[in-house]
Short mmCIF file of C-alpha atoms in Angstrom, two decimals:
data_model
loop_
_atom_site.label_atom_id
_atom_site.label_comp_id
_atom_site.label_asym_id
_atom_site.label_seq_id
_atom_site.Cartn_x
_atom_site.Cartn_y
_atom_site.Cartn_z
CA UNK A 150 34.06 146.13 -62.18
CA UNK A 151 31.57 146.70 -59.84
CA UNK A 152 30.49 143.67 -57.69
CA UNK A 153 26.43 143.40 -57.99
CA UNK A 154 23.15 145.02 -59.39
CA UNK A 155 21.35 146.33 -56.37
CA UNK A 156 17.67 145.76 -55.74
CA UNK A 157 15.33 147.37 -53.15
CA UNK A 158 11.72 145.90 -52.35
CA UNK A 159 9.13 143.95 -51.08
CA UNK A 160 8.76 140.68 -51.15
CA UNK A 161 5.01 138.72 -51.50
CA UNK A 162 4.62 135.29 -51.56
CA UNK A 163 1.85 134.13 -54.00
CA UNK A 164 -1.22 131.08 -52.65
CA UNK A 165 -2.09 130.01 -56.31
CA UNK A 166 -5.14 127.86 -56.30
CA UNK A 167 -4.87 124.30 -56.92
CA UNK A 168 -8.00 123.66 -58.90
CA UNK A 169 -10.84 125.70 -59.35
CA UNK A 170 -12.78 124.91 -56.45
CA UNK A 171 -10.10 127.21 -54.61
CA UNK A 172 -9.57 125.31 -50.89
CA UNK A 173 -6.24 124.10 -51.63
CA UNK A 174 -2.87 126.43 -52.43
CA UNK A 175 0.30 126.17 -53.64
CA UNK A 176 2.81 128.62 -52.50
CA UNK A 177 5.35 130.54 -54.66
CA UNK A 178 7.68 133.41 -54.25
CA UNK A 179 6.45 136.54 -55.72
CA UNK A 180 7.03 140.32 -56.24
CA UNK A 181 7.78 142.60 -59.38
CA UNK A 182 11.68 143.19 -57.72
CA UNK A 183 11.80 139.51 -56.98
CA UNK A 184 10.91 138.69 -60.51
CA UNK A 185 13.53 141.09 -61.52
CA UNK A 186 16.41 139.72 -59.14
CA UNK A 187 16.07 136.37 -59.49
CA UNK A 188 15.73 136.88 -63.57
CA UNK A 189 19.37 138.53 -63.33
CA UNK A 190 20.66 135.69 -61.47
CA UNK A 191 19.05 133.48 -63.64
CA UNK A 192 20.97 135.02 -66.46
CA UNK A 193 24.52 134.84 -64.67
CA UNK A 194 24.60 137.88 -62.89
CA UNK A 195 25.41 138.78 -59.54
CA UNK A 196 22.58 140.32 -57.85
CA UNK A 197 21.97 141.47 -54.34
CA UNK A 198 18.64 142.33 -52.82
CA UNK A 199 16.87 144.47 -49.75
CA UNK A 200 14.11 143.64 -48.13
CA UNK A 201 12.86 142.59 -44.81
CA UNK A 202 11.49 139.67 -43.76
CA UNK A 203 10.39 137.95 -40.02
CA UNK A 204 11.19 134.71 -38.06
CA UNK A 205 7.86 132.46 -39.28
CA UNK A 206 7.63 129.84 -41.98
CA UNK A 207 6.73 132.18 -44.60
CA UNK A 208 9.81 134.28 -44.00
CA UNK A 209 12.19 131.36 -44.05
CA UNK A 210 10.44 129.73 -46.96
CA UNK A 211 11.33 133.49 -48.83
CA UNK A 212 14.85 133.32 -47.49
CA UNK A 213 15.64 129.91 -48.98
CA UNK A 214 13.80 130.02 -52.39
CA UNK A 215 16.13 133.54 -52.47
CA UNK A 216 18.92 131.85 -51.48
CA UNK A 217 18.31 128.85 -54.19
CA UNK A 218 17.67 131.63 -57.21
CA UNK A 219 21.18 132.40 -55.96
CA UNK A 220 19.86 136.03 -54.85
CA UNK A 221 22.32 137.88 -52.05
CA UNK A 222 20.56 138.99 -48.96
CA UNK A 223 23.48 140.47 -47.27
CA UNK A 224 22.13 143.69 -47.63
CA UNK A 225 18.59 142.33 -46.55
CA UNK A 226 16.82 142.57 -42.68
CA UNK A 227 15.70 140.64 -40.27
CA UNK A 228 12.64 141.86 -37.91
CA UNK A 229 11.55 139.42 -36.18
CA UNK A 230 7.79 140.40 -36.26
CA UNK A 231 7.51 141.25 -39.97
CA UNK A 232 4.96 139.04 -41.91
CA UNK A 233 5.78 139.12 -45.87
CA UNK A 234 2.70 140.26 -48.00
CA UNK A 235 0.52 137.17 -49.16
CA UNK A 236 -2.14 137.75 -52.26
CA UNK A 237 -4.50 134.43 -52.94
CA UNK A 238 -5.31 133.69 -56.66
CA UNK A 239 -7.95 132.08 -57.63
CA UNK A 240 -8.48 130.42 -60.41
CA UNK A 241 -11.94 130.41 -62.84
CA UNK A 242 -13.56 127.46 -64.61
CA UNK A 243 -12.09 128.87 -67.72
CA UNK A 244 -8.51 128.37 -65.87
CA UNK A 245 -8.33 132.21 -65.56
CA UNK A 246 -6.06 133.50 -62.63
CA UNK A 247 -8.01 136.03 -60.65
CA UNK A 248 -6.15 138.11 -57.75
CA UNK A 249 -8.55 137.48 -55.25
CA UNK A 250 -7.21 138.96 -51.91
CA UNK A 251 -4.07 140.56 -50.06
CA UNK A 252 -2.41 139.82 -46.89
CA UNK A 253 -0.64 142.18 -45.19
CA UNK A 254 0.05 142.04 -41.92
CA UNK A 255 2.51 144.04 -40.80
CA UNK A 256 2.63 146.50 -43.15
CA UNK A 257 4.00 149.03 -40.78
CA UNK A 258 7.50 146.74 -40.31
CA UNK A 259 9.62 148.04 -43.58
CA UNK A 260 13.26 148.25 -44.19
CA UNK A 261 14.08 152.07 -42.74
CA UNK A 262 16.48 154.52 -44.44
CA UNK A 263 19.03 154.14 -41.30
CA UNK A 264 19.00 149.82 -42.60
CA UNK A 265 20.74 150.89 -45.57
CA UNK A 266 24.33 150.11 -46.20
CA UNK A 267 26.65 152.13 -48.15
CA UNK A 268 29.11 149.86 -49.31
CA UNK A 269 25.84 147.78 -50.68
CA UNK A 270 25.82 151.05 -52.62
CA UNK A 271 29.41 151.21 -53.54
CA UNK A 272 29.84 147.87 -54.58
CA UNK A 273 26.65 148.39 -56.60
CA UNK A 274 26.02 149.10 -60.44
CA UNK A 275 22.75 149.51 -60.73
CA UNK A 276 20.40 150.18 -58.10
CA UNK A 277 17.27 149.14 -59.17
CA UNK A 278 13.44 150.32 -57.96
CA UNK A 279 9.92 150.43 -58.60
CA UNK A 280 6.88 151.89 -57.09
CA UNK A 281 5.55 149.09 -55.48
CA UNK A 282 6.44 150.62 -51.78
CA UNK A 283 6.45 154.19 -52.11
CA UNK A 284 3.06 154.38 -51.20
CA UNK A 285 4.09 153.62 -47.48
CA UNK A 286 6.12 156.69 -45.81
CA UNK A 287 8.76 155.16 -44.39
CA UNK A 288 9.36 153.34 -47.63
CA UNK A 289 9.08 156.31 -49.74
CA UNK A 290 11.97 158.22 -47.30
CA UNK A 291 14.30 154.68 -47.90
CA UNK A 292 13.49 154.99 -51.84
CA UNK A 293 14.70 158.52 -51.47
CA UNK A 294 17.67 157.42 -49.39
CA UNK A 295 18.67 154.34 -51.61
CA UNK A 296 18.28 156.89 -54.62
CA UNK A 297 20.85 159.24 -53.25
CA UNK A 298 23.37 156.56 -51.95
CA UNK A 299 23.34 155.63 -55.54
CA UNK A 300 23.67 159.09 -57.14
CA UNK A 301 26.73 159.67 -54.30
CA UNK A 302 28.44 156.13 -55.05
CA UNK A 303 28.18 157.02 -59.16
CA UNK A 304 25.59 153.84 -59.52
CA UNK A 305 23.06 153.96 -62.39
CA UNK A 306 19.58 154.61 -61.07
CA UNK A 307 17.02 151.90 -62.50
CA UNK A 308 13.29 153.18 -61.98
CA UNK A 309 10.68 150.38 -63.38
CA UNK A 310 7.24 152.51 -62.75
CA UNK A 311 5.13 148.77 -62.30
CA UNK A 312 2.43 151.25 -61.60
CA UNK A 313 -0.48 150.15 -59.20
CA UNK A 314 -3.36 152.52 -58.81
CA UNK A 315 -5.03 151.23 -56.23
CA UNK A 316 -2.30 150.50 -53.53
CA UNK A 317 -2.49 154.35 -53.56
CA UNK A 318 -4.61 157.08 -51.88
CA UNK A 319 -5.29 158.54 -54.86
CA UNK A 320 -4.68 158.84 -58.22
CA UNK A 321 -2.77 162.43 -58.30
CA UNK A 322 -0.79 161.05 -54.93
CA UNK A 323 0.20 158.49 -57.46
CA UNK A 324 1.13 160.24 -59.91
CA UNK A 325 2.88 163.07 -58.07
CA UNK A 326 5.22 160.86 -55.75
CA UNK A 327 6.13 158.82 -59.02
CA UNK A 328 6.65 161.28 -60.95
CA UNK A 329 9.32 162.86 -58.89
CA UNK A 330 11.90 160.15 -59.31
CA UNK A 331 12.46 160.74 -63.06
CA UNK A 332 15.03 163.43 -62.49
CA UNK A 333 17.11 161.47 -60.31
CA UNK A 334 16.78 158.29 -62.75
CA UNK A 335 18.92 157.46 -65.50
CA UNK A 336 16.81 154.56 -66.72
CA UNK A 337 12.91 154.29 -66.38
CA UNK A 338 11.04 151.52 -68.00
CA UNK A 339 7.31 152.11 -68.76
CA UNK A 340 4.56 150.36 -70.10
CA UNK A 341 2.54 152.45 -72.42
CA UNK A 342 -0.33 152.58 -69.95
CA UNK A 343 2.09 153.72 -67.22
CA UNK A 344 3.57 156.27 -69.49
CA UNK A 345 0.47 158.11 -70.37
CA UNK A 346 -1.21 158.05 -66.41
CA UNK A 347 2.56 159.07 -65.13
CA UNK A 348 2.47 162.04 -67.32
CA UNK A 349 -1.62 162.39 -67.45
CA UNK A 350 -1.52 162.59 -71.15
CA UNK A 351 -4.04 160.84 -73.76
CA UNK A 352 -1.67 159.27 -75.88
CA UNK A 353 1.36 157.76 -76.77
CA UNK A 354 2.47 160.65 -78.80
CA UNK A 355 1.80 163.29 -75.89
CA UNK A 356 3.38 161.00 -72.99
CA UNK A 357 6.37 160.83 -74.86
CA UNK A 358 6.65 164.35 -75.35
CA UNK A 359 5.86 164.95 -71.94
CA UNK A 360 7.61 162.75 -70.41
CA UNK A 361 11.15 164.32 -72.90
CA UNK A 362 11.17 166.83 -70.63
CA UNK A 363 12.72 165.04 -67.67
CA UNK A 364 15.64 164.96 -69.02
CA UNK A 365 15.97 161.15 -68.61
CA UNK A 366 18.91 159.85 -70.60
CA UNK A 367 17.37 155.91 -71.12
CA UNK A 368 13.63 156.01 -71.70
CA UNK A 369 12.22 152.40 -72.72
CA UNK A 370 8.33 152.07 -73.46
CA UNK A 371 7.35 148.60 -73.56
CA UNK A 372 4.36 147.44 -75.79
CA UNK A 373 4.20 143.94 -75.98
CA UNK A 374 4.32 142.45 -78.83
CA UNK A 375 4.51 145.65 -80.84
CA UNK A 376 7.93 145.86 -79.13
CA UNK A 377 10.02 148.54 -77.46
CA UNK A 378 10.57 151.99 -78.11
CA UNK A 379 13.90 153.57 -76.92
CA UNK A 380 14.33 157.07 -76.39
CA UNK A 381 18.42 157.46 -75.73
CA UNK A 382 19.28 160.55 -75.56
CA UNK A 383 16.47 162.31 -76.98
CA UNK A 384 17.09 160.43 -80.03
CA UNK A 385 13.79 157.81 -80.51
CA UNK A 386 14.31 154.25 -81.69
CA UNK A 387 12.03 151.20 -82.00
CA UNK A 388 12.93 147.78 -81.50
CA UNK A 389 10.89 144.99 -82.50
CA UNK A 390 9.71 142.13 -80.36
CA UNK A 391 10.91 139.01 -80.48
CA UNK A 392 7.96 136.76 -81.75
CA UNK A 393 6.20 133.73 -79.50
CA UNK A 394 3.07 131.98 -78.69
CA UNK A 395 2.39 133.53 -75.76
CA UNK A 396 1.10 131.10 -73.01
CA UNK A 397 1.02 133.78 -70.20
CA UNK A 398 2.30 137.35 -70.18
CA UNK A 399 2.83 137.83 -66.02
CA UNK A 400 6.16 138.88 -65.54
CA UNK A 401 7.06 139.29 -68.68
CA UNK A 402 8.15 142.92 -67.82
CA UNK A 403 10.34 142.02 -65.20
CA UNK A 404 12.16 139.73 -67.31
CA UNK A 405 12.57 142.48 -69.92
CA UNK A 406 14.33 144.39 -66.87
CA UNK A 407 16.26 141.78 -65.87
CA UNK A 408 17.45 140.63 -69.46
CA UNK A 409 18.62 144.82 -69.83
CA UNK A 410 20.47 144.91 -66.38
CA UNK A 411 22.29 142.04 -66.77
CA UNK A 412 23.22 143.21 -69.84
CA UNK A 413 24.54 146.57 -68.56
CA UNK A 414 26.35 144.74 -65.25
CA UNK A 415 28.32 142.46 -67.64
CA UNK A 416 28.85 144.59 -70.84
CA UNK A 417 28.91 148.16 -69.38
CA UNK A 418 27.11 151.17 -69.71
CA UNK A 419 26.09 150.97 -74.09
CA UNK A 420 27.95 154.40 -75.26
CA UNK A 421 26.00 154.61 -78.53
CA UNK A 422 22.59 154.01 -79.84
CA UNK A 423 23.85 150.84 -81.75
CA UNK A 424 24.68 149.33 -78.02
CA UNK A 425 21.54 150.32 -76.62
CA UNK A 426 19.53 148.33 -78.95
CA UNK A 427 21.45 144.73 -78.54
CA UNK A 428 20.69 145.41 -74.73
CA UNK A 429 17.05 146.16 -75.22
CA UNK A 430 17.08 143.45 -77.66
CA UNK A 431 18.32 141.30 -75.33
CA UNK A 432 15.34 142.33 -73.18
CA UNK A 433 13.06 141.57 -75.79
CA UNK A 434 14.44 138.23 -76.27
CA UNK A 435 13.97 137.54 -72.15
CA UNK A 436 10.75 138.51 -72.20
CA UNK A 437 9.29 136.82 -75.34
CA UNK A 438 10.76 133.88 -73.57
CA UNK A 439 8.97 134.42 -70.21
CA UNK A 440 5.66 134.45 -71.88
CA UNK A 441 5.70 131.13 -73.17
CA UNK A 442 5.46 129.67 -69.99
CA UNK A 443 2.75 130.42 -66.68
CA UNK A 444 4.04 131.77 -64.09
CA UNK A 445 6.18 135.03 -63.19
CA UNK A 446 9.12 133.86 -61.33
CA UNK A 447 8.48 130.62 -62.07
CA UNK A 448 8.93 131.67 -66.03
CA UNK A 449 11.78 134.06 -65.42
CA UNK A 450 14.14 132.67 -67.86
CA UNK A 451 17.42 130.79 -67.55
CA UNK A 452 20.42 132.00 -69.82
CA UNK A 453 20.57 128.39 -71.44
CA UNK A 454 16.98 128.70 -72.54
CA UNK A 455 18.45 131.41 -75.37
CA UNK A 456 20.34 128.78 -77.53
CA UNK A 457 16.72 127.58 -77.79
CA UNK A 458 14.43 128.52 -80.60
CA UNK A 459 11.29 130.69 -78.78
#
């Protein structure tokens, strides 16, 4: 068995207001691929991730709240100068969290394709990504890299879309650079938002078609509570959610990712639609969970937490 599930990306550290006069923060780790790795190691999995981060306060603060999670940063860099993204979030007088502004500092200083280790790849999997960097250059050419080091070492290629719009240039740059890591991936997790923009279609109905002809062997739509729909194979399957008073539904996506890679790490690869639906399930289940807490990482659920009713 292979040793870890592999993630690459950035890490952002979150300054959630205190009250809502916003002058005082609290700060938390943060990240859609953070979410993700420290949900798998939440559920008993071993998890590695890459990322870079500098010598300042921040930096170690990331390093040790990693390191607690129980998160593997062998594979992970060190530059000196790099400042991790910071976003502020405000809150309203109605308690609403409002993303009011992004740090980034260094945004030049990213983990390069030459960082990359292959045995990190060998001893891998899953490799795991998302588009939260690609918009940069250098960390679209390491996504490329990391995608191929996968592909060569026979590790499943995870793609979660976590589409942002206006990180981007444009729109069709977007879409375009997105887009073109579907062939390579043998899983991609969309919401149904992210399906119809990745495949510029007006509906469900017509992104799924579209988005067929990929050739993607795991497609898994996300909808909330109106659950998941699995296309294995070309063969389409729903799976219903798993029902809870939702408190707060950040992160609840990355949980579902987490719960279905940890399934995949410990169980193997499902080798029939009957296994593919106790994994996505199982992603329900993890984030149904999530949602009935705040939070995102904060929320990311702890295998215990399933022998207790949602």
């Amino acid at each position: 068995m292979k040793k870890h599930v592999l993630i690459y990306g950035d890490v952002f550290v979150d300054y959630i207001a205190e009250d809502e006069r916003n002058s005082s923060f609290t700060t938390f780790l943060g990240g859609a691929t953070v979410n993700v790795a420290a949900g798998i190691a939440r559920l008993g999995a071993p998890v590695s991730f890459i990322t870079v981060t500098g010598d300042d306060e921040t930096s170690e603060f990331v390093r040790m709240e990693l390191a607690k999670e129980g998160v593997d940063l062998t594979a992970a860099i060190l530059e000196p100068a790099k400042r991790v993204n910071g976003v502020y979030v405000h809150l309203t007088p109605e308690h609403d969290r409002v993303f009011s502004n992004y740090q980034n500092e260094t945004p030049d200083i990213q983990v390069t394709a030459q960082d990359l280790k292959e045995e990190s790849f060998q001893q891998a999997s899953i490799l795991h990504i998302c588009s939260g960097t690609m918009f940069h250059p250098t960390a679209l050419e390491t996504t490329r890299r990391a995608v191929l080091l996968a592909k060569q070492k026979d590790t499943l290629v995870s793609f979660d879309a976590n589409i942002r719009p206006l990180r981007w240039e444009s729109e069709e740059i977007c879409r375009e650079t997105t887009t073109s890591f579907l062939t390579d991936a043998d899983l991609v997790k969309l919401t149904e938002e992210e399906l119809t923009f990745m495949t510029n279609t007006e509906t469900l109905e017509e992104g799924m078609s579209e988005i067929e002809t990929y050739g993607i062997p795991v497609i898994l739509i996300t909808r909330g509570d109106l659950g998941t729909i699995a296309i294995i194979q070309g063969e389409q399957f729903h799976i219903p959610s798993v029902k809870a008073v939702a408190v707060d539904t950040t992160g609840a996506g990355d949980a579902f990712m987490a719960g279905v890679l940890r399934q995949i790490h410990l169980h193997g690869y499902p080798v029939n639609s009957s296994e593919w639906k106790e994994v996505v399930r199982f992603g329900n289940q993890m984030g149904a969970l999530c949602v009935t807490k705040t939070g995102a990482l904060s929320a990311m659920p702890y295998y215990y937490e399933l022998e207790n009713d949602i």
